Amino acid sequence: MQNNNTFKFEFVALMASLMSIVALSIDALLPALPEIGSALGVTNPANNQLLITMIFLGLGFGQLLFGPLSDSFGRKPIVYIGFIVFIIASIICVTTKNFEMMILGRVLQGVGLSSPRSLSISMIRDSYSGNYMAKILSIVVMFFILVPVVAPALGQFLINLYNWESVFYFNLVFGILIMIWFWLRQPETLGKDKRIKFTSHLFIDGTKEFFKHKDAVAFTLISGFITGSFMVYLSTSQQIFQEQYNLADMFPYIFASLAISVGLATFLNSRFVVKYGMMKIAYVSCIAYAIISILYVVIFSSGENPSIAILLTFFALQFFAVGFLFGNLRALAMQPLGHIAGIGAAINGFVSTVMAVPIANYIGGFVSTSVLPLFIGFSIFGILSFIVFIIVKRKVTIINA
């Protein structure tokens, strides 16, 4: 199944499901943050953000381990190993009475889930290339985005019905069902003839190869900037809507409506990307991302929060731009890395995630009484992304001249 242009619905649905276990583990927990914090004796509510950001740290580091191994041993066995780590981590999370142990459990959950998350991208790259790969990635990301639409409402429902631990149990059952489906229906995408012989220096060789491709590095950096600023929103959204706007009951619905904005953009991207090309769409979206956030900073520079309607309008526009960026940046970075798709997806995911976590933790610390620091973060990283794009485009122009 190498680089064909045939659309396979079950393949797309399964890849989206593998990625969605991650989204569910993050977003379904958002309404439970205050309860988990009080159950584990957290005194500073801002520390609850760590339950969200630290899973990303695990996601980043785990990919580095599982990506190269999958290039040598095939994608499927490595997905299973990652899932076993996730099961152990989930048991730690529901049995601990200690906040530090809970954070460790979340990091380990991230390590385990990095395998299905990263390898689903490798399996797409095994199977498709070029703008058609960007189209498939967009459709997968669109399905994946539907999870945050329902996850916080689902989390709230489970907490109201049972307790915060039930969110972890639900994620576990959901994950097991996806794994059974994956085991029964998904063939291996990396044939034995395409595998790289496992050696101790496999990772070093793969990393050297990755950094030879300057475009892959550039688009990975932009991914880090955009992911980081988006992660600030993810980790502070509960605080913003529940504490700054006193909209605790509405939080799952607000979160869902903003996720739909990302989903709509991803859907439109899957329709337009083959026609206009991933480079052009990502470039225009990057400019829009920067302009929208700068506009907010200029208008509300006093730090006073606007009405909820105005805030949601800005968020919706910002995330509409994000929807066009996510899939395309991944596809642009992966395009030259078909021969090392496992380690390529791993380094791409690792660098962008490890950049994103400190960005999110740092900016998140300022978002206590105002939303302004969030948009200042969006502006700075929008401008940095734009600068990297200009450098890449200039290089392409010189090469083509």
Coordinates of C-alpha atoms in Angstrom, one line a residue:
M1 CA 0.0 0.0 0.0
Q2 CA 2.6 2.5 -1.0
N3 CA 1.9 6.1 -2.1
N4 CA -1.4 5.5 -3.8
N5 CA -4.2 8.1 -4.2
T6 CA -7.2 5.9 -3.3
F7 CA -9.3 7.0 -0.3
K8 CA -9.8 4.2 2.3
F9 CA -12.5 5.3 4.8
E10 CA -11.7 2.6 7.4
F11 CA -8.0 3.5 7.3
V12 CA -8.7 7.2 7.8
A13 CA -11.2 6.4 10.6
L14 CA -8.7 4.1 12.4
M15 CA -5.8 6.5 12.2
A16 CA -8.1 9.3 13.5
S17 CA -9.2 7.0 16.4
L18 CA -5.6 6.2 17.3
M19 CA -4.9 9.9 17.5
S20 CA -8.1 10.6 19.3
I21 CA -7.2 8.5 22.4
V22 CA -4.7 11.3 23.1
A23 CA -7.3 14.1 22.7
L24 CA -9.7 12.3 24.9
S25 CA -7.1 11.8 27.7
I26 CA -6.4 15.6 27.6
D27 CA -9.8 17.2 27.0
A28 CA -12.1 15.0 28.9
L29 CA -10.1 15.8 32.0
L30 CA -10.4 19.6 31.8
P31 CA -13.7 19.9 33.8
A32 CA -12.2 17.6 36.5
L33 CA -9.1 19.7 37.1
P34 CA -10.4 21.6 40.2
E35 CA -11.7 18.3 41.7
I36 CA -8.5 16.4 41.1
G37 CA -6.5 19.3 42.6
S38 CA -8.6 19.4 45.8
A39 CA -8.6 15.6 46.1
L40 CA -4.8 15.6 45.9
G41 CA -4.3 18.7 48.2
V42 CA -3.2 21.2 45.5
T43 CA -3.2 24.7 47.0
N44 CA -2.4 26.8 43.9
P45 CA -5.1 26.3 41.2
A46 CA -2.5 27.3 38.5
N47 CA -0.7 24.0 39.3
N48 CA -3.7 22.1 38.0
Q49 CA -2.5 23.2 34.5
L50 CA 0.4 20.7 34.9
L51 CA -2.1 17.8 34.6
I52 CA -2.6 19.0 31.0
T53 CA 0.9 20.2 30.0
M54 CA 2.9 17.3 31.4
I55 CA 1.1 14.7 29.3
F56 CA 2.6 16.6 26.3
L57 CA 6.1 16.2 27.8
G58 CA 5.5 12.4 27.8
L59 CA 4.2 12.6 24.2
G60 CA 7.3 14.4 23.1
F61 CA 9.8 12.1 24.6
G62 CA 7.9 8.9 23.9
Q63 CA 7.9 9.5 20.2
L64 CA 11.7 9.6 20.2
L65 CA 11.7 6.1 21.5
F66 CA 8.9 4.5 19.5
G67 CA 9.5 6.2 16.1
P68 CA 12.9 4.7 15.4
L69 CA 11.9 1.3 16.8
S70 CA 8.9 1.3 14.4
D71 CA 11.3 1.9 11.4
S72 CA 13.0 -1.4 12.4
F73 CA 10.3 -3.6 13.8
G74 CA 7.2 -2.4 11.9
R75 CA 4.4 0.0 13.1
K76 CA 1.9 -2.5 14.7
P77 CA 4.1 -4.1 17.4
I78 CA 5.3 -0.7 18.7
V79 CA 1.7 0.6 18.9
Y80 CA 0.8 -2.3 21.2
I81 CA 3.9 -1.7 23.4
G82 CA 2.9 2.0 23.8
F83 CA -0.6 1.0 24.7
I84 CA 0.6 -1.3 27.5
V85 CA 2.5 1.7 29.0
F86 CA -0.7 3.7 28.8
I87 CA -2.6 1.1 30.8
I88 CA 0.0 1.0 33.5
A89 CA 0.1 4.8 33.7
S90 CA -3.7 5.0 33.9
I91 CA -3.7 2.6 36.9
I92 CA -1.1 4.9 38.6
C93 CA -3.4 8.0 38.0
V94 CA -6.5 6.4 39.5
T95 CA -4.8 4.8 42.5
T96 CA -2.5 7.6 43.7
K97 CA -3.3 10.1 46.5
N98 CA -0.3 12.2 45.7
F99 CA -0.2 15.1 43.2
E100 CA 3.5 14.5 42.2
M101 CA 2.7 10.8 41.5
M102 CA -0.3 11.9 39.5
I103 CA 2.0 14.1 37.4
L104 CA 4.3 11.2 36.9
G105 CA 1.3 9.1 35.8
R106 CA 0.3 11.8 33.3
V107 CA 3.8 11.9 31.8
L108 CA 3.8 8.1 31.5
Q109 CA 0.3 8.3 29.8
G110 CA 1.9 10.7 27.3
V111 CA 4.8 8.3 26.7
G112 CA 2.4 5.4 26.1
L113 CA 0.1 7.4 23.8
S114 CA 2.9 8.9 21.8
S115 CA 3.1 5.6 20.1
P116 CA -0.4 5.5 18.4
R117 CA -0.3 9.3 17.9
S118 CA 3.1 9.4 16.2
L119 CA 2.9 6.1 14.3
S120 CA -0.5 6.9 12.9
I121 CA 1.3 9.8 11.0
S122 CA 4.1 7.4 10.0
M123 CA 1.4 4.9 8.7
I124 CA -0.2 7.7 6.6
R125 CA 3.3 8.6 5.2
D126 CA 3.9 4.9 4.4
S127 CA 0.7 4.9 2.4
Y128 CA 0.5 8.4 0.8
S129 CA 2.7 11.3 -0.4
G130 CA 2.6 14.9 -1.6
N131 CA -0.6 17.0 -1.5
Y132 CA -2.7 13.8 -1.3
M133 CA -1.0 12.9 1.9
A134 CA -1.8 16.4 3.2
K135 CA -5.5 15.8 2.2
I136 CA -5.6 12.5 4.1
L137 CA -3.8 14.1 7.2
S138 CA -6.4 16.9 7.1
I139 CA -9.3 14.5 7.1
V140 CA -7.7 12.5 10.0
V141 CA -7.1 15.7 12.0
M142 CA -10.7 16.8 11.3
F143 CA -12.0 13.6 12.9
F144 CA -9.5 14.0 15.6
I145 CA -10.7 17.6 16.3
L146 CA -14.3 16.2 16.8
V147 CA -13.1 14.6 20.0
P148 CA -12.5 18.0 21.8
V149 CA -16.0 19.0 20.7
V150 CA -17.5 16.3 22.9
A151 CA -14.7 15.4 25.4
P152 CA -15.2 18.1 28.1
A153 CA -19.0 17.6 28.0
L154 CA -18.4 13.8 28.4
G155 CA -15.9 14.5 31.2
Q156 CA -18.5 16.7 33.0
F157 CA -21.2 14.0 32.5
L158 CA -19.0 11.3 34.0
I159 CA -18.0 13.5 37.0
N160 CA -21.6 14.3 37.7
L161 CA -22.6 10.7 37.4
Y162 CA -19.6 9.1 39.2
N163 CA -16.4 10.8 40.1
W164 CA -13.2 12.2 38.5
E165 CA -11.6 8.7 38.4
S166 CA -14.3 7.5 36.0
V167 CA -12.8 9.8 33.3
F168 CA -9.6 7.7 33.4
Y169 CA -11.6 4.4 33.4
F170 CA -13.6 5.6 30.3
N171 CA -10.4 6.6 28.5
L172 CA -9.0 3.1 29.2
V173 CA -12.0 1.2 27.9
F174 CA -12.2 3.5 24.8
G175 CA -8.5 2.8 24.1
I176 CA -8.9 -0.9 24.5
L177 CA -11.7 -1.0 22.0
I178 CA -9.6 1.0 19.5
M179 CA -6.7 -1.4 20.0
I180 CA -8.9 -4.4 19.3
W181 CA -10.1 -2.8 16.1
F182 CA -6.5 -1.9 15.1
W183 CA -5.4 -5.5 15.8
L184 CA -8.2 -7.1 13.8
R185 CA -8.4 -4.8 10.8
Q186 CA -5.2 -2.8 10.1
P187 CA -2.5 -4.5 8.0
E188 CA 1.2 -3.6 8.6
T189 CA 2.1 -0.5 6.4
L190 CA 5.9 -1.0 6.6
G191 CA 6.9 -4.1 4.7
K192 CA 10.0 -6.1 5.8
D193 CA 11.9 -4.9 2.7
K194 CA 11.4 -1.3 3.7
R195 CA 12.6 -1.6 7.3
I196 CA 15.8 -0.2 8.6
K197 CA 18.1 -2.7 10.3
F198 CA 18.1 -2.0 14.0
T199 CA 21.5 -0.8 15.3
S200 CA 22.6 1.2 18.3
H201 CA 23.3 4.2 16.1
L202 CA 20.0 4.1 14.3
F203 CA 18.7 7.1 16.2
I204 CA 21.8 9.2 15.6
D205 CA 21.9 8.3 11.9
G206 CA 18.1 9.2 11.6
T207 CA 18.6 12.5 13.4
K208 CA 21.5 13.5 11.2
E209 CA 19.3 12.6 8.1
F210 CA 16.4 14.6 9.5
F211 CA 18.5 17.8 10.1
K212 CA 19.9 17.5 6.5
H213 CA 16.4 18.5 5.4
K214 CA 16.3 22.2 6.3
D215 CA 12.6 22.5 5.2
A216 CA 11.6 19.7 7.6
V217 CA 13.4 21.5 10.4
A218 CA 11.8 24.8 9.6
F219 CA 8.3 23.5 9.5
T220 CA 8.9 21.6 12.7
L221 CA 9.9 24.9 14.4
I222 CA 6.7 26.6 13.1
S223 CA 4.7 23.6 14.5
G224 CA 6.4 24.1 17.9
F225 CA 5.4 27.8 17.9
I226 CA 1.8 27.2 16.9
T227 CA 1.4 24.1 19.1
G228 CA 2.9 26.0 22.1
S229 CA 0.6 29.0 21.9
F230 CA -2.4 26.7 21.3
M231 CA -1.3 24.6 24.3
V232 CA -1.5 27.7 26.5
Y233 CA -5.2 27.9 25.6
L234 CA -5.8 24.2 26.3
S235 CA -4.2 24.4 29.7
T236 CA -5.8 27.7 30.8
S237 CA -9.3 27.5 29.1
Q238 CA -10.9 26.0 32.2
Q239 CA -9.4 28.8 34.3
I240 CA -10.4 31.5 31.8
F241 CA -14.1 30.5 31.4
Q242 CA -14.8 29.1 34.9
E243 CA -12.9 31.7 37.0
Q244 CA -12.5 34.9 34.9
Y245 CA -15.9 34.7 33.3
N246 CA -17.8 32.6 35.8
L247 CA -19.1 30.3 33.1
A248 CA -18.4 26.9 34.8
D249 CA -21.7 25.3 33.5
M250 CA -21.2 26.6 30.0
F251 CA -17.5 25.6 29.7
P252 CA -18.0 22.3 27.9
Y253 CA -20.2 24.0 25.3
I254 CA -17.8 26.9 24.8
F255 CA -14.9 24.6 24.4
A256 CA -16.9 22.5 21.9
S257 CA -17.9 25.5 19.8
L258 CA -14.3 26.6 19.5
A259 CA -13.2 23.1 18.6
I260 CA -15.7 23.2 15.7
S261 CA -13.9 26.3 14.3
V262 CA -10.7 24.3 14.1
G263 CA -12.6 21.3 12.6
L264 CA -14.3 23.4 9.9
A265 CA -10.9 24.8 8.8
T266 CA -9.4 21.3 8.7
F267 CA -12.4 20.1 6.6
L268 CA -12.0 23.1 4.2
N269 CA -8.3 22.4 4.0
S270 CA -8.9 18.8 3.0
R271 CA -11.1 20.2 0.1
F272 CA -8.6 22.9 -1.0
V273 CA -5.1 21.5 -0.4
V274 CA -4.8 19.4 -3.5
K275 CA -5.9 22.4 -5.6
Y276 CA -3.8 25.2 -4.0
G277 CA -1.0 23.3 -2.4
M278 CA -0.1 22.9 1.3
M279 CA 2.7 25.6 1.2
K280 CA 0.5 28.4 0.0
I281 CA -2.4 27.6 2.4
A282 CA -0.1 27.3 5.4
Y283 CA 1.7 30.6 4.6
V284 CA -1.6 32.6 4.3
S285 CA -2.9 31.0 7.5
C286 CA 0.2 31.9 9.4
I287 CA -0.2 35.5 8.4
A288 CA -3.8 35.5 9.5
Y289 CA -2.8 33.8 12.8
A290 CA -0.4 36.7 13.6
I291 CA -2.7 39.5 12.4
I292 CA -5.7 38.3 14.5
S293 CA -3.7 38.1 17.7
I294 CA -1.9 41.4 17.2
L295 CA -5.3 43.1 16.6
Y296 CA -6.6 41.8 20.0
V297 CA -3.4 43.0 21.8
V298 CA -3.8 46.5 20.2
I299 CA -7.5 46.8 21.0
F300 CA -7.4 45.4 24.5
S301 CA -3.9 46.5 25.6
S302 CA -5.3 47.7 29.0
G303 CA -5.6 44.1 30.1
E304 CA -9.3 44.5 30.7
N305 CA -11.2 41.4 29.5
P306 CA -13.7 42.0 26.7
S307 CA -17.3 40.7 26.7
I308 CA -17.5 36.9 26.2
A309 CA -19.0 37.3 22.7
I310 CA -15.9 39.4 21.6
L311 CA -13.5 37.0 23.2
L312 CA -15.1 34.0 21.5
T313 CA -15.0 35.8 18.1
F314 CA -11.3 36.3 18.4
F315 CA -10.7 32.7 19.6
A316 CA -12.8 31.3 16.8
L317 CA -10.9 33.3 14.1
Q318 CA -7.6 32.4 15.7
F319 CA -8.4 28.7 15.8
F320 CA -9.8 28.8 12.3
A321 CA -6.3 29.8 11.2
V322 CA -4.9 27.0 13.4
G323 CA -7.1 24.5 11.6
F324 CA -5.4 25.3 8.3
L325 CA -1.9 25.1 9.9
F326 CA -1.9 21.8 11.9
G327 CA -2.2 19.2 9.1
N328 CA -0.3 21.2 6.6
L329 CA 2.8 21.9 8.8
R330 CA 3.0 18.2 9.6
A331 CA 2.7 17.2 6.0
L332 CA 5.2 19.8 4.8
A333 CA 7.7 18.6 7.4
M334 CA 7.1 14.9 6.5
Q335 CA 7.2 15.3 2.8
P336 CA 11.0 14.9 2.3
L337 CA 11.2 12.2 5.0
G338 CA 9.4 9.3 3.4
H339 CA 12.5 7.1 3.7
I340 CA 12.7 7.6 7.5
A341 CA 9.0 8.2 8.2
G342 CA 9.1 6.7 11.7
I343 CA 12.0 8.6 13.1
G344 CA 10.9 11.6 11.0
A345 CA 7.5 11.8 12.6
A346 CA 9.2 11.2 16.0
I347 CA 11.6 14.1 15.7
N348 CA 9.0 16.4 14.2
G349 CA 6.6 15.6 17.1
F350 CA 9.4 15.7 19.8
V351 CA 10.9 19.0 18.8
S352 CA 7.5 20.7 18.4
T353 CA 6.1 19.3 21.7
V354 CA 9.3 19.9 23.7
M355 CA 9.3 23.5 22.4
A356 CA 5.6 23.8 23.2
V357 CA 5.6 22.6 26.9
P358 CA 7.8 25.4 28.3
I359 CA 6.0 28.0 26.2
A360 CA 2.7 26.8 27.6
N361 CA 3.9 26.6 31.2
Y362 CA 5.6 30.1 31.0
I363 CA 2.7 32.0 29.4
G364 CA 0.1 30.0 31.3
G365 CA 1.6 31.4 34.6
F366 CA 0.5 35.0 33.5
V367 CA -3.1 34.1 32.6
S368 CA -4.6 34.6 36.1
T369 CA -6.9 37.7 35.9
S370 CA -6.7 38.6 32.2
V371 CA -6.8 36.8 28.8
L372 CA -4.3 39.4 27.4
P373 CA -1.1 37.4 28.1
L374 CA -2.5 34.5 26.0
F375 CA -3.0 36.8 23.0
I376 CA 0.5 38.4 23.5
G377 CA 1.8 34.8 23.3
F378 CA -0.2 34.1 20.1
S379 CA 1.2 37.4 18.6
I380 CA 4.9 36.6 19.4
F381 CA 4.8 33.1 18.1
G382 CA 2.7 34.1 15.1
I383 CA 5.4 36.6 14.1
L384 CA 8.2 34.1 14.7
S385 CA 6.4 31.6 12.6
F386 CA 6.0 34.2 9.8
I387 CA 9.7 35.0 9.9
V388 CA 10.6 31.3 9.5
F389 CA 8.2 31.0 6.6
I390 CA 9.8 34.0 4.9
I391 CA 13.3 32.4 5.2
V392 CA 12.0 29.1 3.7
K393 CA 10.1 30.8 0.9
R394 CA 13.2 33.0 0.1
K395 CA 15.4 29.8 -0.1
V396 CA 12.8 28.1 -2.4
T397 CA 12.8 31.2 -4.7
I398 CA 16.7 31.3 -4.8
I399 CA 16.7 27.5 -5.7
N400 CA 14.1 28.0 -8.4
A401 CA 15.8 31.1 -9.8

